[in-house]
XYZ file of C-alpha atoms in Angstrom:
281
model
C -14.754 50.782 94.181
C -12.769 48.200 92.287
C -14.913 45.408 93.632
C -18.110 47.076 92.514
C -16.624 47.717 89.117
C -15.706 44.045 88.719
C -19.130 42.943 89.790
C -20.713 45.437 87.425
C -18.672 44.106 84.529
C -19.573 40.505 85.402
C -23.195 41.458 85.760
C -23.203 43.128 82.367
C -21.512 40.094 80.821
C -24.035 37.776 82.409
C -26.887 39.889 81.167
C -25.418 39.944 77.663
C -24.863 36.168 77.706
C -28.398 35.534 78.953
C -29.775 37.945 76.375
C -28.044 36.129 73.514
C -28.969 32.755 74.987
C -32.606 33.853 75.112
C -32.412 35.119 71.548
C -30.775 31.859 70.443
C -33.392 29.837 72.256
C -36.182 31.880 70.724
C -34.593 31.488 67.299
C -34.293 27.730 67.773
C -37.880 27.493 68.945
C -38.943 29.609 65.984
C -37.030 27.357 63.566
C -38.510 24.231 65.133
C -41.978 25.743 64.981
C -41.447 26.728 61.347
C -40.123 23.242 60.554
C -43.102 21.666 62.303
C -45.554 23.899 60.468
C -43.790 23.196 57.150
C -43.777 19.450 57.771
C -47.424 19.539 58.826
C -48.344 21.604 55.776
C -46.461 19.258 53.441
C -48.022 16.213 55.111
C -51.493 17.713 54.877
C -50.849 18.567 51.230
C -49.674 15.014 50.554
C -52.757 13.612 52.285
C -54.963 15.953 50.280
C -53.285 14.962 47.005
C -53.492 11.287 47.946
C -57.204 11.647 48.723
C -57.788 13.493 45.456
C -55.884 10.791 43.553
C -57.870 8.024 45.249
C -61.103 9.774 44.307
C -59.898 10.271 40.734
C -58.719 6.659 40.447
C -62.033 5.390 41.813
C -63.913 7.555 39.316
C -61.746 6.245 36.456
C -62.301 2.637 37.539
C -66.053 3.122 37.842
C -66.143 4.764 34.404
C -64.270 1.853 32.831
C -66.415 -0.661 34.716
C -69.635 1.056 33.609
C -68.426 1.105 29.995
C -67.547 -2.598 30.099
C -70.944 -3.488 31.521
C -72.474 -1.141 28.964
C -70.946 -3.164 26.150
C -72.130 -6.424 27.716
C -75.624 -5.040 28.288
C -76.362 -5.579 24.603
C -76.760 -9.287 25.386
C -79.341 -8.471 28.060
C -81.102 -6.247 25.542
C -81.226 -9.122 23.031
C -82.665 -11.341 25.770
C -85.458 -8.820 26.414
C -86.042 -8.457 22.657
C -86.551 -12.206 22.199
C -88.818 -12.491 25.217
C -91.035 -9.701 23.908
C -91.336 -11.293 20.446
C -93.126 -14.371 19.185
C -90.578 -14.880 16.408
C -87.462 -12.898 15.502
C -86.513 -12.890 11.829
C -82.947 -12.314 10.654
C -83.567 -8.779 9.391
C -85.254 -7.909 12.704
C -82.246 -9.206 14.619
C -79.848 -7.207 12.443
C -81.956 -4.044 12.766
C -82.141 -4.409 16.541
C -78.395 -4.863 17.135
C -77.108 -2.424 14.504
C -77.231 0.647 16.840
C -75.125 -1.223 19.400
C -72.574 -2.160 16.756
C -72.413 1.435 15.519
C -71.933 2.941 18.981
C -69.567 0.332 20.457
C -66.614 -0.436 18.168
C -65.303 -3.041 20.639
C -68.117 -5.397 19.587
C -66.933 -7.434 16.597
C -69.937 -9.728 16.188
C -73.290 -10.447 17.771
C -75.032 -13.729 17.130
C -77.897 -16.033 18.021
C -78.153 -19.817 18.149
C -81.600 -21.367 18.865
C -82.144 -24.647 20.654
C -83.174 -27.293 18.094
C -84.506 -30.610 19.395
C -83.361 -33.857 17.790
C -86.736 -34.672 16.203
C -87.080 -31.179 14.669
C -83.691 -30.874 12.964
C -84.835 -31.946 9.497
C -87.715 -29.455 9.379
C -85.516 -26.767 10.913
C -82.849 -27.175 8.204
C -85.489 -27.033 5.461
C -86.854 -23.791 6.873
C -83.374 -22.240 7.158
C -82.590 -23.139 3.554
C -85.539 -20.992 2.549
C -84.905 -18.073 4.912
C -81.135 -18.013 5.483
C -79.140 -19.805 2.773
C -79.985 -22.519 0.192
C -77.067 -24.650 1.367
C -77.675 -24.245 5.103
C -76.830 -27.238 7.277
C -76.089 -27.913 10.937
C -72.432 -28.818 11.193
C -69.530 -29.276 13.554
C -65.766 -29.710 13.306
C -64.207 -33.151 13.070
C -61.160 -34.381 14.968
C -58.843 -32.834 12.356
C -60.735 -29.551 12.168
C -62.700 -30.468 9.040
C -66.423 -29.607 8.727
C -68.715 -32.556 9.396
C -72.379 -33.198 10.112
C -73.506 -32.441 13.653
C -74.471 -35.268 15.987
C -78.001 -36.253 14.871
C -79.061 -37.633 18.267
C -78.228 -34.567 20.319
C -79.990 -31.232 20.675
C -78.221 -28.632 18.564
C -77.490 -24.933 18.913
C -76.744 -23.848 15.342
C -75.690 -20.253 14.727
C -78.344 -18.767 12.454
C -77.956 -15.005 12.923
C -74.764 -12.939 12.852
C -74.332 -9.208 12.683
C -72.390 -7.986 10.905
C -72.351 -11.014 8.617
C -69.611 -9.897 6.199
C -66.701 -12.315 6.232
C -68.344 -14.722 8.681
C -71.101 -16.293 6.588
C -69.248 -19.609 6.735
C -69.977 -19.753 10.457
C -73.737 -20.076 9.919
C -75.033 -23.471 10.962
C -72.103 -24.235 13.275
C -73.411 -26.211 16.268
C -72.223 -24.601 19.515
C -73.345 -27.744 21.313
C -70.717 -29.775 19.458
C -67.797 -28.153 21.301
C -67.264 -29.642 24.770
C -65.781 -26.524 26.409
C -68.345 -24.177 24.864
C -71.124 -26.556 25.892
C -69.956 -26.340 29.515
C -69.899 -22.526 29.256
C -73.436 -22.501 27.875
C -74.721 -24.748 30.643
C -73.141 -22.441 33.233
C -74.895 -19.463 31.688
C -78.185 -21.338 31.717
C -77.940 -22.664 35.279
C -76.697 -19.344 36.714
C -78.888 -17.181 34.464
C -76.058 -14.732 33.731
C -73.505 -13.712 31.107
C -70.521 -16.081 31.049
C -67.203 -15.704 29.217
C -66.034 -18.622 27.083
C -63.900 -19.702 24.170
C -64.320 -18.264 20.715
C -66.228 -20.793 18.602
C -63.558 -22.461 16.432
C -65.669 -21.859 13.326
C -64.604 -18.203 13.437
C -61.419 -17.809 11.426
C -61.466 -14.214 10.157
C -60.861 -12.160 13.277
C -57.129 -11.467 12.777
C -54.630 -11.293 15.615
C -56.675 -9.195 18.041
C -57.226 -10.368 21.595
C -60.776 -11.695 21.524
C -63.216 -12.636 24.263
C -66.612 -14.238 23.722
C -69.535 -13.736 26.104
C -72.579 -16.028 26.106
C -76.036 -15.533 27.580
C -78.816 -18.092 27.806
C -82.119 -16.735 26.512
C -84.612 -18.155 28.992
C -88.339 -17.594 28.786
C -89.088 -14.981 31.426
C -92.255 -16.696 32.603
C -90.190 -19.680 33.787
C -87.222 -20.241 36.041
C -83.985 -21.546 34.562
C -83.559 -25.067 35.928
C -81.721 -28.305 35.369
C -80.626 -29.740 32.067
C -83.706 -31.992 32.051
C -86.153 -29.140 31.408
C -84.006 -26.996 29.115
C -86.262 -27.827 26.185
C -89.133 -26.182 28.064
C -87.377 -23.025 29.244
C -84.491 -22.356 26.864
C -84.979 -20.313 23.685
C -81.325 -20.484 22.705
C -78.154 -18.478 23.273
C -76.987 -15.084 22.202
C -73.309 -14.248 22.163
C -70.978 -11.359 21.532
C -67.431 -11.445 20.208
C -65.494 -8.548 21.728
C -62.186 -7.104 20.535
C -60.340 -6.433 23.796
C -57.698 -4.222 22.166
C -60.384 -1.985 20.690
C -62.435 -2.058 23.873
C -59.493 -1.015 26.065
C -58.520 1.740 23.630
C -62.103 3.000 23.550
C -62.363 3.081 27.341
C -58.932 4.467 28.227
C -58.402 6.888 25.351
C -59.991 9.892 27.123
C -57.984 9.200 30.277
C -54.689 8.943 28.397
C -55.388 12.251 26.671
C -55.642 13.796 30.148
C -52.106 12.626 30.900
C -53.074 9.670 33.080
C -50.757 6.640 33.030
C -52.680 3.377 33.258
C -51.482 -0.142 33.979
C -54.092 -2.853 33.531
C -53.074 -6.159 35.057
C -54.467 -9.432 36.310
C -53.610 -11.403 39.444
C -53.121 -15.078 38.624
C -54.042 -18.019 40.851
C -50.482 -18.126 42.235
C -50.666 -14.389 43.126
C -48.435 -13.296 40.267
C -49.242 -9.935 38.712
C -49.240 -10.020 34.927
C -49.397 -6.710 33.121
C -51.873 -6.804 30.252
C -51.835 -3.194 29.060
C -49.720 -0.179 29.929
C -50.515 3.333 28.679
């Protein structure tokens, strides 16, 4: 009897121990399963948020890119305007570009400089003195920054139209072809038949402390292909250019995003792979 009783007690203890071990094991498995499900859920949520952010960031970038190209498209529009006209007078130029200036505050100035051959400069100046200003002349800047007559034996690209003109009338007649760096920029635009960024013409002195970029576009007759420098006089009408206020342009493009609580960092990667922050919002 005593033996059976001892065995019964041991059996009961074993059963109890196995029962609690099973419960503990089930609890552990349940915790691990819950942890796995939680981790998986969190990971999936993170992946979802990351995908949503990537989509949002791509949309923001494309919006900014479209707006930038939208501002630059005014130069393409001027190109089409000149190619569809026999002659563009100053008031026609101003009327054509005024809607762009009204809608895009990042554009400070739009201008036009025709190609003037050496043998036509005298007649060209006489005509401009009747239609633009009585004192009009083609000029450049001397070695000390003083106004001087443009090179008489070189083709000139005098600025004859500016919009808006207020405050910049002294720029009229400045020969873009007289500045070596700008001349290289213009030739690149002509040879590549595209908009090219370049230096601000030094004749401009009333644009304050804003960060400025100037874009140039060769106006080439559409019935001919842009070619080498030798046949420019046959294909080139002149150059149009836009002076853009980068501070205003960035504010215009990023303002709606900032109001939505988006933090933006606009930077450039230099030639030595350094990252320079330009704007942070």
